[in-house]
mmCIF file of C-alpha atoms in Angstrom:
data_model
loop_
_atom_site.group_PDB
_atom_site.id
_atom_site.type_symbol
_atom_site.label_atom_id
_atom_site.label_comp_id
_atom_site.label_asym_id
_atom_site.label_seq_id
_atom_site.Cartn_x
_atom_site.Cartn_y
_atom_site.Cartn_z
ATOM 1 C CA UNK J 7 -0.081 -0.189 -0.173
ATOM 2 C CA UNK J 8 1.529 3.501 -0.916
ATOM 3 C CA UNK J 9 0.815 5.826 1.592
ATOM 4 C CA UNK J 10 1.108 9.371 0.901
ATOM 5 C CA UNK J 11 0.342 12.889 2.887
ATOM 6 C CA UNK J 12 -0.756 16.182 2.272
ATOM 7 C CA UNK J 13 -0.207 18.925 4.618
ATOM 8 C CA UNK J 14 -2.498 22.667 2.788
ATOM 9 C CA UNK J 15 -1.038 25.609 5.908
ATOM 10 C CA UNK J 16 -3.182 28.284 6.284
ATOM 11 C CA UNK J 17 -3.173 31.613 7.202
ATOM 12 C CA UNK J 18 -5.809 30.107 9.938
ATOM 13 C CA UNK J 19 -5.717 26.310 9.964
ATOM 14 C CA UNK J 20 -3.514 23.602 9.210
ATOM 15 C CA UNK J 21 -4.819 21.344 7.348
ATOM 16 C CA UNK J 22 -2.977 17.722 6.914
ATOM 17 C CA UNK J 23 -4.620 14.448 4.489
ATOM 18 C CA UNK J 24 -3.714 10.652 4.674
ATOM 19 C CA UNK J 25 -3.681 9.320 1.579
ATOM 20 C CA UNK J 26 -3.376 4.640 1.322
ATOM 21 C CA UNK J 27 -3.206 3.876 -2.093
ATOM 22 C CA UNK J 28 -4.840 7.494 -3.158
ATOM 23 C CA UNK J 29 -8.092 7.137 -0.380
ATOM 24 C CA UNK J 30 -8.573 9.171 2.794
ATOM 25 C CA UNK J 31 -7.116 7.355 4.912
ATOM 26 C CA UNK J 32 -6.984 10.024 7.542
ATOM 27 C CA UNK J 33 -8.086 13.932 7.504
ATOM 28 C CA UNK J 34 -6.154 16.495 10.865
ATOM 29 C CA UNK J 35 -7.444 20.088 11.214
ATOM 30 C CA UNK J 36 -6.389 22.105 13.477
ATOM 31 C CA UNK J 37 -5.888 26.760 13.760
ATOM 32 C CA UNK J 38 -2.761 27.759 12.612
ATOM 33 C CA UNK J 39 -1.075 29.047 15.976
ATOM 34 C CA UNK J 40 1.332 31.751 16.035
ATOM 35 C CA UNK J 41 4.186 29.560 15.161
ATOM 36 C CA UNK J 42 2.292 28.226 12.127
ATOM 37 C CA UNK J 43 5.698 25.243 11.847
ATOM 38 C CA UNK J 44 4.293 23.552 15.449
ATOM 39 C CA UNK J 45 1.153 23.059 13.485
ATOM 40 C CA UNK J 46 2.768 21.296 10.323
ATOM 41 C CA UNK J 47 4.928 19.192 12.959
ATOM 42 C CA UNK J 48 1.838 18.103 14.385
ATOM 43 C CA UNK J 49 -0.426 17.070 11.717
ATOM 44 C CA UNK J 50 3.139 14.834 10.579
ATOM 45 C CA UNK J 51 3.228 13.223 13.381
ATOM 46 C CA UNK J 52 -0.422 12.388 13.528
ATOM 47 C CA UNK J 53 -0.285 11.313 10.183
ATOM 48 C CA UNK J 54 2.230 9.131 9.796
ATOM 49 C CA UNK J 55 1.553 7.794 13.106
ATOM 50 C CA UNK J 56 1.777 3.601 13.736
ATOM 51 C CA UNK J 57 2.857 3.636 9.346
ATOM 52 C CA UNK J 58 5.105 0.528 9.182
ATOM 53 C CA UNK J 59 6.858 2.928 6.253
ATOM 54 C CA UNK J 60 7.324 6.825 5.518
ATOM 55 C CA UNK J 61 4.793 8.667 3.612
ATOM 56 C CA UNK J 62 6.170 11.027 0.670
ATOM 57 C CA UNK J 63 4.771 14.344 2.294
ATOM 58 C CA UNK J 64 4.104 16.696 0.137
ATOM 59 C CA UNK J 65 3.570 20.833 1.725
ATOM 60 C CA UNK J 66 1.027 23.848 0.094
ATOM 61 C CA UNK J 67 0.236 26.999 1.441
ATOM 62 C CA UNK J 68 1.570 29.829 3.384
ATOM 63 C CA UNK J 69 3.469 27.912 5.671
ATOM 64 C CA UNK J 70 5.226 25.191 3.080
ATOM 65 C CA UNK J 71 8.452 26.602 3.038
ATOM 66 C CA UNK J 72 8.644 26.825 7.333
ATOM 67 C CA UNK J 73 9.900 23.215 7.806
ATOM 68 C CA UNK J 74 12.624 21.162 6.636
ATOM 69 C CA UNK J 75 11.381 17.479 6.242
ATOM 70 C CA UNK J 76 8.870 17.607 2.874
ATOM 71 C CA UNK J 77 9.524 15.681 0.187
ATOM 72 C CA UNK J 78 8.593 18.223 -1.612
ATOM 73 C CA UNK J 79 6.703 21.606 -2.310
ATOM 74 C CA UNK J 80 3.987 22.941 -4.123
ATOM 75 C CA UNK J 81 1.789 26.301 -4.555
ATOM 76 C CA UNK J 82 -1.353 26.015 -3.229
ATOM 77 C CA UNK J 83 -2.972 27.180 -6.274
ATOM 78 C CA UNK J 84 -1.799 23.435 -8.040
ATOM 79 C CA UNK J 85 -2.935 21.690 -5.251
ATOM 80 C CA UNK J 86 -6.234 23.473 -4.637
ATOM 81 C CA UNK J 87 -6.754 22.324 -9.026
ATOM 82 C CA UNK J 88 -5.999 19.243 -8.766
ATOM 83 C CA UNK J 89 -8.131 18.186 -5.267
ATOM 84 C CA UNK J 90 -11.308 19.753 -6.487
ATOM 85 C CA UNK J 91 -10.619 17.694 -9.916
ATOM 86 C CA UNK J 92 -10.571 14.789 -6.908
ATOM 87 C CA UNK J 93 -13.721 15.489 -4.822
ATOM 88 C CA UNK J 94 -15.886 16.644 -7.842
ATOM 89 C CA UNK J 95 -14.408 15.471 -11.533
ATOM 90 C CA UNK J 96 -16.186 16.961 -13.061
ATOM 91 C CA UNK J 97 -15.390 20.743 -11.496
ATOM 92 C CA UNK J 98 -14.483 23.002 -14.198
ATOM 93 C CA UNK J 99 -14.121 25.926 -11.782
ATOM 94 C CA UNK J 100 -12.736 26.376 -8.526
ATOM 95 C CA UNK J 101 -13.828 29.591 -6.293
ATOM 96 C CA UNK J 102 -11.264 29.431 -3.108
ATOM 97 C CA UNK J 103 -12.156 31.285 -0.442
ATOM 98 C CA UNK J 104 -10.016 31.413 2.732
ATOM 99 C CA UNK J 105 -8.332 33.209 5.939
ATOM 100 C CA UNK J 106 -6.129 35.581 4.495
ATOM 101 C CA UNK J 107 -6.503 35.486 0.362
ATOM 102 C CA UNK J 108 -10.351 34.247 -2.574
ATOM 103 C CA UNK J 109 -8.967 32.490 -5.811
ATOM 104 C CA UNK J 110 -10.622 31.564 -8.678
ATOM 105 C CA UNK J 111 -8.975 28.624 -11.088
ATOM 106 C CA UNK J 112 -9.658 27.053 -13.830
ATOM 107 C CA UNK J 113 -9.598 23.795 -15.259
ATOM 108 C CA UNK J 114 -9.809 22.105 -18.644
ATOM 109 C CA UNK J 115 -11.757 19.504 -19.901
ATOM 110 C CA UNK J 116 -9.237 17.115 -19.261
ATOM 111 C CA UNK J 117 -8.827 18.505 -15.677
ATOM 112 C CA UNK J 118 -5.204 20.468 -16.078
ATOM 113 C CA UNK J 119 -4.823 24.473 -14.872
ATOM 114 C CA UNK J 120 -6.035 26.255 -17.682
ATOM 115 C CA UNK J 121 -6.026 29.728 -15.609
ATOM 116 C CA UNK J 122 -6.092 31.806 -12.241
ATOM 117 C CA UNK J 123 -6.268 34.558 -10.391
ATOM 118 C CA UNK J 124 -5.687 35.524 -7.121
ATOM 119 C CA UNK J 125 -5.963 37.947 -4.235
ATOM 120 C CA UNK J 126 -4.307 38.147 -1.387
ATOM 121 C CA UNK J 127 -3.721 42.143 -1.192
ATOM 122 C CA UNK J 128 -6.427 42.725 1.112
ATOM 123 C CA UNK J 129 -8.568 41.007 3.128
ATOM 124 C CA UNK J 130 -12.394 42.152 2.384
ATOM 125 C CA UNK J 131 -14.332 40.116 0.957
ATOM 126 C CA UNK J 132 -11.822 36.485 2.431
ATOM 127 C CA UNK J 133 -12.675 34.106 5.531
ATOM 128 C CA UNK J 134 -10.751 37.091 8.176
ATOM 129 C CA UNK J 135 -13.641 39.874 6.974
ATOM 130 C CA UNK J 136 -16.420 37.609 7.958
ATOM 131 C CA UNK J 137 -14.731 36.634 11.373
ATOM 132 C CA UNK J 138 -13.910 40.184 11.861
ATOM 133 C CA UNK J 139 -17.660 42.012 11.011
ATOM 134 C CA UNK J 140 -19.002 38.817 12.427
ATOM 135 C CA UNK J 141 -16.934 39.008 16.520
ATOM 136 C CA UNK J 142 -17.299 42.582 16.761
ATOM 137 C CA UNK J 143 -21.802 41.282 16.300
ATOM 138 C CA UNK J 144 -20.334 38.552 19.025
ATOM 139 C CA UNK J 145 -21.317 35.850 16.926
ATOM 140 C CA UNK J 146 -19.067 32.619 15.412
ATOM 141 C CA UNK J 147 -18.349 31.964 12.234
ATOM 142 C CA UNK J 148 -19.712 28.923 13.618
ATOM 143 C CA UNK J 149 -23.472 30.746 14.162
ATOM 144 C CA UNK J 150 -23.770 33.020 10.643
ATOM 145 C CA UNK J 151 -26.000 29.226 9.249
ATOM 146 C CA UNK J 152 -28.559 29.188 11.867
ATOM 147 C CA UNK J 153 -28.699 33.201 12.661
ATOM 148 C CA UNK J 154 -28.778 34.302 9.070
ATOM 149 C CA UNK J 155 -31.478 31.863 7.932
ATOM 150 C CA UNK J 156 -34.528 33.912 6.337
ATOM 151 C CA UNK J 157 -34.081 36.654 7.357
ATOM 152 C CA UNK J 158 -33.815 40.154 4.820
ATOM 153 C CA UNK J 159 -30.324 41.178 4.877
ATOM 154 C CA UNK J 160 -29.630 44.798 4.772
ATOM 155 C CA UNK J 161 -27.418 46.721 2.083
ATOM 156 C CA UNK J 162 -23.436 47.294 3.651
ATOM 157 C CA UNK J 163 -21.960 50.187 1.388
ATOM 158 C CA UNK J 164 -18.122 49.360 2.765
ATOM 159 C CA UNK J 165 -16.724 46.143 1.433
ATOM 160 C CA UNK J 166 -13.091 47.351 3.185
ATOM 161 C CA UNK J 167 -12.335 44.985 6.336
ATOM 162 C CA UNK J 168 -12.042 48.709 9.393
ATOM 163 C CA UNK J 169 -14.262 50.843 7.008
ATOM 164 C CA UNK J 170 -16.955 47.521 7.200
ATOM 165 C CA UNK J 171 -16.267 47.328 10.983
ATOM 166 C CA UNK J 172 -17.054 51.397 11.508
ATOM 167 C CA UNK J 173 -20.418 51.097 9.472
ATOM 168 C CA UNK J 174 -21.561 47.717 10.686
ATOM 169 C CA UNK J 175 -21.259 49.235 14.409
ATOM 170 C CA UNK J 176 -22.949 52.020 13.368
ATOM 171 C CA UNK J 177 -26.082 50.222 11.965
ATOM 172 C CA UNK J 178 -26.451 48.466 14.552
ATOM 173 C CA UNK J 179 -26.643 52.120 17.285
ATOM 174 C CA UNK J 180 -29.010 52.614 14.612
ATOM 175 C CA UNK J 181 -31.621 49.563 15.573
ATOM 176 C CA UNK J 182 -30.542 47.997 12.604
ATOM 177 C CA UNK J 183 -30.801 44.498 13.720
ATOM 178 C CA UNK J 184 -27.263 42.106 13.858
ATOM 179 C CA UNK J 185 -29.481 38.794 11.840
ATOM 180 C CA UNK J 186 -30.006 41.288 8.764
ATOM 181 C CA UNK J 187 -26.453 42.851 9.110
ATOM 182 C CA UNK J 188 -24.753 39.246 9.284
ATOM 183 C CA UNK J 189 -27.361 38.086 6.852
ATOM 184 C CA UNK J 190 -26.434 41.916 4.275
ATOM 185 C CA UNK J 191 -22.423 41.362 4.848
ATOM 186 C CA UNK J 192 -22.379 38.029 3.945
ATOM 187 C CA UNK J 193 -24.734 39.193 0.239
ATOM 188 C CA UNK J 194 -22.269 41.613 0.072
ATOM 189 C CA UNK J 195 -18.966 39.195 -0.091
ATOM 190 C CA UNK J 196 -20.539 37.287 -2.312
ATOM 191 C CA UNK J 197 -21.457 40.215 -4.747
ATOM 192 C CA UNK J 198 -17.544 41.262 -5.036
ATOM 193 C CA UNK J 199 -16.664 36.950 -5.393
ATOM 194 C CA UNK J 200 -18.831 36.988 -8.215
ATOM 195 C CA UNK J 201 -17.888 39.763 -9.314
ATOM 196 C CA UNK J 202 -14.489 38.182 -8.970
ATOM 197 C CA UNK J 203 -14.657 34.648 -10.654
ATOM 198 C CA UNK J 204 -17.078 36.910 -13.406
ATOM 199 C CA UNK J 205 -13.565 37.921 -14.330
ATOM 200 C CA UNK J 206 -11.899 34.908 -15.278
ATOM 201 C CA UNK J 207 -14.802 34.079 -17.868
ATOM 202 C CA UNK J 208 -15.795 31.185 -14.936
ATOM 203 C CA UNK J 209 -17.993 28.671 -16.639
ATOM 204 C CA UNK J 210 -19.697 25.812 -14.488
ATOM 205 C CA UNK J 211 -19.746 22.750 -12.599
ATOM 206 C CA UNK J 212 -18.286 24.988 -10.009
ATOM 207 C CA UNK J 213 -17.176 24.375 -6.477
ATOM 208 C CA UNK J 214 -16.379 25.878 -3.511
ATOM 209 C CA UNK J 215 -13.319 25.339 -1.217
ATOM 210 C CA UNK J 216 -11.600 26.245 1.557
ATOM 211 C CA UNK J 217 -13.137 27.507 5.425
ATOM 212 C CA UNK J 218 -16.051 29.836 4.487
ATOM 213 C CA UNK J 219 -17.548 27.165 1.678
ATOM 214 C CA UNK J 220 -19.261 25.108 5.020
ATOM 215 C CA UNK J 221 -21.714 28.767 5.269
ATOM 216 C CA UNK J 222 -24.626 27.560 3.081
ATOM 217 C CA UNK J 223 -26.225 31.368 3.149
ATOM 218 C CA UNK J 224 -22.943 32.077 1.196
ATOM 219 C CA UNK J 225 -23.434 29.155 -0.771
ATOM 220 C CA UNK J 226 -26.923 29.371 -1.617
ATOM 221 C CA UNK J 227 -26.242 33.747 -1.987
ATOM 222 C CA UNK J 228 -22.705 33.539 -4.246
ATOM 223 C CA UNK J 229 -25.118 31.079 -6.479
ATOM 224 C CA UNK J 230 -27.954 33.899 -6.579
ATOM 225 C CA UNK J 231 -25.146 35.928 -7.471
ATOM 226 C CA UNK J 232 -24.014 34.023 -10.189
ATOM 227 C CA UNK J 233 -26.679 32.356 -11.518
ATOM 228 C CA UNK J 234 -24.933 28.933 -12.166
ATOM 229 C CA UNK J 235 -25.233 26.230 -9.229
ATOM 230 C CA UNK J 236 -22.680 26.154 -6.425
ATOM 231 C CA UNK J 237 -21.477 22.651 -6.057
ATOM 232 C CA UNK J 238 -20.638 22.057 -2.328
ATOM 233 C CA UNK J 239 -18.410 19.224 -0.688
ATOM 234 C CA UNK J 240 -17.786 17.588 2.837
ATOM 235 C CA UNK J 241 -14.003 17.733 2.410
ATOM 236 C CA UNK J 242 -13.924 21.343 0.140
ATOM 237 C CA UNK J 243 -12.047 22.405 3.211
ATOM 238 C CA UNK J 244 -8.873 19.866 3.242
ATOM 239 C CA UNK J 245 -8.913 20.355 -1.205
ATOM 240 C CA UNK J 246 -6.120 21.813 -0.731
ATOM 241 C CA UNK J 247 -4.510 19.392 1.544
ATOM 242 C CA UNK J 248 -5.710 16.370 -0.784
ATOM 243 C CA UNK J 249 -3.954 17.480 -3.786
ATOM 244 C CA UNK J 250 -1.087 17.399 -2.250
ATOM 245 C CA UNK J 251 -0.849 14.465 -0.809
ATOM 246 C CA UNK J 252 -1.978 12.532 -4.678
ATOM 247 C CA UNK J 253 0.712 15.265 -6.785
ATOM 248 C CA UNK J 254 3.392 12.326 -5.981
ATOM 249 C CA UNK J 255 6.124 11.969 -7.716
ATOM 250 C CA UNK J 256 4.846 8.609 -10.795
ATOM 251 C CA UNK J 257 7.363 4.875 -10.290
ATOM 252 C CA UNK J 258 8.955 6.192 -13.659
ATOM 253 C CA UNK J 259 9.545 9.765 -12.462
ATOM 254 C CA UNK J 260 10.389 8.304 -8.630
ATOM 255 C CA UNK J 261 13.027 6.363 -10.237
ATOM 256 C CA UNK J 262 15.012 8.455 -12.484
ATOM 257 C CA UNK J 263 17.817 9.916 -10.764
ATOM 258 C CA UNK J 264 19.492 13.399 -11.507
ATOM 259 C CA UNK J 265 22.852 14.106 -10.937
ATOM 260 C CA UNK J 266 23.718 17.771 -9.327
ATOM 261 C CA UNK J 267 27.067 19.529 -9.861
ATOM 262 C CA UNK J 268 27.779 22.884 -7.848
ATOM 263 C CA UNK J 269 30.241 24.381 -9.619
ATOM 264 C CA UNK J 270 31.704 28.153 -8.129
ATOM 265 C CA UNK J 271 32.436 29.291 -11.865
ATOM 266 C CA UNK J 272 31.598 28.840 -15.305
ATOM 267 C CA UNK J 273 35.220 27.529 -15.733
ATOM 268 C CA UNK J 274 34.211 24.493 -13.360
ATOM 269 C CA UNK J 275 31.606 23.429 -15.479
ATOM 270 C CA UNK J 276 33.188 23.974 -19.400
ATOM 271 C CA UNK J 277 35.564 21.693 -17.844
ATOM 272 C CA UNK J 278 32.253 18.812 -16.597
ATOM 273 C CA UNK J 279 30.487 20.230 -19.986
ATOM 274 C CA UNK J 280 33.529 18.627 -21.902
ATOM 275 C CA UNK J 281 34.024 15.424 -20.221
ATOM 276 C CA UNK J 282 29.921 14.655 -20.621
ATOM 277 C CA UNK J 283 30.419 15.418 -24.900
ATOM 278 C CA UNK J 284 33.438 13.172 -24.893
ATOM 279 C CA UNK J 285 32.081 10.719 -22.851
ATOM 280 C CA UNK J 286 29.289 11.194 -25.007
ATOM 281 C CA UNK J 287 27.114 11.097 -21.841
ATOM 282 C CA UNK J 288 23.559 13.444 -22.465
ATOM 283 C CA UNK J 289 23.094 16.502 -19.805
ATOM 284 C CA UNK J 290 21.691 19.938 -20.033
ATOM 285 C CA UNK J 291 23.579 22.778 -17.694
ATOM 286 C CA UNK J 292 21.398 25.432 -15.921
ATOM 287 C CA UNK J 293 22.395 28.783 -14.045
ATOM 288 C CA UNK J 294 21.886 29.528 -10.347
ATOM 289 C CA UNK J 295 22.299 32.763 -8.207
ATOM 290 C CA UNK J 296 23.751 30.407 -4.922
ATOM 291 C CA UNK J 297 24.404 32.076 -1.421
ATOM 292 C CA UNK J 298 26.424 29.884 1.879
ATOM 293 C CA UNK J 299 24.650 29.746 3.997
ATOM 294 C CA UNK J 300 27.067 26.599 5.982
ATOM 295 C CA UNK J 301 25.033 24.980 9.442
ATOM 296 C CA UNK J 302 26.509 22.752 11.888
ATOM 297 C CA UNK J 303 27.494 19.251 11.154
ATOM 298 C CA UNK J 304 27.777 19.750 7.325
ATOM 299 C CA UNK J 305 31.125 21.638 5.458
ATOM 300 C CA UNK J 306 29.114 23.299 2.668
ATOM 301 C CA UNK J 307 25.670 23.859 2.502
ATOM 302 C CA UNK J 308 24.435 26.261 0.348
ATOM 303 C CA UNK J 309 20.550 28.028 -0.662
ATOM 304 C CA UNK J 310 18.928 27.984 -3.950
ATOM 305 C CA UNK J 311 18.417 31.222 -5.119
ATOM 306 C CA UNK J 312 15.487 32.343 -8.278
ATOM 307 C CA UNK J 313 17.502 30.436 -11.201
ATOM 308 C CA UNK J 314 18.954 33.150 -13.510
ATOM 309 C CA UNK J 315 16.921 36.061 -15.411
ATOM 310 C CA UNK J 316 13.499 33.734 -13.677
ATOM 311 C CA UNK J 317 11.671 37.103 -12.026
ATOM 312 C CA UNK J 318 13.272 39.440 -14.309
ATOM 313 C CA UNK J 319 14.921 41.174 -11.549
ATOM 314 C CA UNK J 320 18.573 42.467 -11.396
ATOM 315 C CA UNK J 321 20.504 39.410 -9.333
ATOM 316 C CA UNK J 322 20.871 42.813 -6.017
ATOM 317 C CA UNK J 323 17.043 42.539 -7.132
ATOM 318 C CA UNK J 324 16.038 38.470 -6.386
ATOM 319 C CA UNK J 325 15.389 37.232 -2.757
ATOM 320 C CA UNK J 326 15.956 33.230 -2.028
ATOM 321 C CA UNK J 327 12.991 31.119 -3.467
ATOM 322 C CA UNK J 328 12.902 27.796 -1.474
ATOM 323 C CA UNK J 329 10.236 25.996 -4.496
ATOM 324 C CA UNK J 330 12.799 25.542 -6.563
ATOM 325 C CA UNK J 331 12.860 22.152 -7.243
ATOM 326 C CA UNK J 332 15.932 20.179 -6.217
ATOM 327 C CA UNK J 333 17.356 22.294 -3.724
ATOM 328 C CA UNK J 334 20.904 21.921 -3.371
ATOM 329 C CA UNK J 335 22.685 21.375 -0.052
ATOM 330 C CA UNK J 336 26.149 20.737 -0.609
ATOM 331 C CA UNK J 337 28.785 21.030 -3.384
ATOM 332 C CA UNK J 338 27.919 17.552 -5.008
ATOM 333 C CA UNK J 339 24.749 15.306 -4.849
ATOM 334 C CA UNK J 340 22.939 12.690 -6.305
ATOM 335 C CA UNK J 341 19.389 12.761 -6.330
ATOM 336 C CA UNK J 342 16.346 10.432 -6.706
ATOM 337 C CA UNK J 343 12.755 10.944 -4.883
ATOM 338 C CA UNK J 344 13.126 9.568 -1.310
ATOM 339 C CA UNK J 345 17.411 9.090 -1.836
ATOM 340 C CA UNK J 346 18.215 9.723 1.520
ATOM 341 C CA UNK J 347 22.867 9.032 1.555
ATOM 342 C CA UNK J 348 23.151 13.179 0.909
ATOM 343 C CA UNK J 349 26.769 15.025 2.686
ATOM 344 C CA UNK J 350 24.273 16.859 5.573
ATOM 345 C CA UNK J 351 22.090 13.844 6.073
ATOM 346 C CA UNK J 352 19.161 16.666 7.006
ATOM 347 C CA UNK J 353 20.958 18.652 9.312
ATOM 348 C CA UNK J 354 19.912 22.071 7.591
ATOM 349 C CA UNK J 355 17.220 21.425 5.552
ATOM 350 C CA UNK J 356 16.164 17.884 3.021
ATOM 351 C CA UNK J 357 15.944 19.097 -0.750
ATOM 352 C CA UNK J 358 12.872 18.956 -2.916
ATOM 353 C CA UNK J 359 12.450 15.718 -4.834
ATOM 354 C CA UNK J 360 13.151 16.605 -8.315
ATOM 355 C CA UNK J 361 11.935 15.481 -11.828
ATOM 356 C CA UNK J 362 14.250 15.259 -14.784
ATOM 357 C CA UNK J 363 13.206 13.704 -18.178
ATOM 358 C CA UNK J 364 16.016 12.323 -18.748
ATOM 359 C CA UNK J 365 17.223 10.188 -22.167
ATOM 360 C CA UNK J 366 16.249 6.742 -20.451
ATOM 361 C CA UNK J 367 14.705 6.208 -16.457
ATOM 362 C CA UNK J 368 18.558 4.267 -16.423
ATOM 363 C CA UNK J 369 20.540 6.434 -17.835
ATOM 364 C CA UNK J 370 18.661 10.130 -16.746
ATOM 365 C CA UNK J 371 20.560 13.503 -18.420
ATOM 366 C CA UNK J 372 23.292 14.812 -15.219
ATOM 367 C CA UNK J 373 22.434 18.158 -14.371
ATOM 368 C CA UNK J 374 25.621 20.934 -14.358
ATOM 369 C CA UNK J 375 25.224 23.830 -11.670
ATOM 370 C CA UNK J 376 27.320 27.171 -12.067
ATOM 371 C CA UNK J 377 27.008 29.738 -9.016
ATOM 372 C CA UNK J 378 28.408 32.577 -7.237
ATOM 373 C CA UNK J 379 29.379 31.130 -3.601
ATOM 374 C CA UNK J 380 30.421 33.720 -0.375
ATOM 375 C CA UNK J 381 32.996 30.735 1.484
ATOM 376 C CA UNK J 382 35.150 28.239 -1.259
ATOM 377 C CA UNK J 383 33.922 24.558 -0.038
ATOM 378 C CA UNK J 384 36.948 22.677 1.521
ATOM 379 C CA UNK J 385 39.467 21.231 -1.988
ATOM 380 C CA UNK J 386 38.677 17.572 -0.925
ATOM 381 C CA UNK J 387 34.780 18.406 -2.170
ATOM 382 C CA UNK J 388 35.514 19.864 -5.306
ATOM 383 C CA UNK J 389 35.405 17.265 -8.545
ATOM 384 C CA UNK J 390 37.705 15.430 -10.870
ATOM 385 C CA UNK J 391 35.511 16.365 -14.162
ATOM 386 C CA UNK J 392 36.977 13.615 -15.877
ATOM 387 C CA UNK J 393 36.590 11.084 -13.189
ATOM 388 C CA UNK J 394 33.152 12.016 -12.401
ATOM 389 C CA UNK J 395 31.715 11.945 -16.262
ATOM 390 C CA UNK J 396 34.611 9.240 -17.112
ATOM 391 C CA UNK J 397 32.071 7.083 -14.005
ATOM 392 C CA UNK J 398 28.536 8.353 -15.248
ATOM 393 C CA UNK J 399 29.565 6.916 -19.060
ATOM 394 C CA UNK J 400 29.579 4.037 -17.262
ATOM 395 C CA UNK J 401 27.359 3.697 -15.050
ATOM 396 C CA UNK J 402 29.295 3.789 -12.350
ATOM 397 C CA UNK J 403 27.681 5.054 -8.721
ATOM 398 C CA UNK J 404 29.449 8.742 -8.001
ATOM 399 C CA UNK J 405 30.524 8.820 -4.614
ATOM 400 C CA UNK J 406 31.878 11.361 -1.914
ATOM 401 C CA UNK J 407 34.757 12.782 -3.677
ATOM 402 C CA UNK J 408 37.167 11.351 -1.454
ATOM 403 C CA UNK J 409 35.722 7.964 -2.267
ATOM 404 C CA UNK J 410 35.573 8.703 -6.104
ATOM 405 C CA UNK J 411 39.347 7.141 -6.697
ATOM 406 C CA UNK J 412 38.430 3.582 -4.682
ATOM 407 C CA UNK J 413 34.380 3.340 -6.564
ATOM 408 C CA UNK J 414 36.215 3.858 -10.303
ATOM 409 C CA UNK J 415 38.439 1.959 -9.270
ATOM 410 C CA UNK J 416 36.365 -0.719 -8.394
#
């Protein structure tokens, strides 16, 4: 049986799912604490408890970069799209409203992501907005359906959280029933969400996900505003975690090995390229800007930043980007999707799984990295490019540099 775990670290709630051969076996849900990493750790320990083998772990959400033991990190857009497709295969549009943002995802006929819009700059129209207004009126989000059932909504003109809160206080002072105010707030949110969805030329069927999807009143008002049927699912809040758990490399990709080499300058890459060409071994070369992040227990650990020209920013404005597949942890590395033999032994962080399209599953293309480092690694860790190329060409496993000669001799 194949176990996979997906954890969605959101701003308000942390969700986790354990899949056993693609079927939901366990769920985890808790409010996101002051330190989101604590909730991720709790979810991981709870979901994998009692299993004979360690499941493949994929993280998504805002806190996906806060821990160092995940096998993979995926953006929430991809995970929500995949999770929605698994919950309701006929879904063509996903509206996700969480605690911090709202997003609309459009899927094609095959269920693949085709377009999306995201609003993460303003709290208006999110779960936080609904929570603030409910608290102002002395209610909880869980009580909204019971409070607003059969109530005529009072018009709310402000959607900014600050101004709306002031307007709600004024309406309450004027004698307007709190139930009518809450219904008006939900209706205003539904109207805003409908306009947001309309910007993407949304098509049905439409699936409503996120924590706000539990509010039946909101779903009904959104249906009225859109003129489309809004579907909900009991596990809609877990859509991101379900998509993360399902986004595991295929067995073919998991068997593929990619050899990653970090050189201190392009000279090393040129030498390695020539050696591989002489050995008639296929390869591809990519360049990264690298900064040293040495940690105790490892001689040389570096952090991969944004790929050159990936963001279009000048080098001075590029910021570290930890979600790149194949995160480098030393000056040499042999990667498998679940490889545990890297030099640092996970002291600083575990690299994400790397998928590559090699020439064959038995002989994939190595990736050559050129980087700028602030600290030169020890001479013992530098590669003999020609020796490595010969080893690759003859299928000899790549060992740490100090054991390369013995491997070649064997």
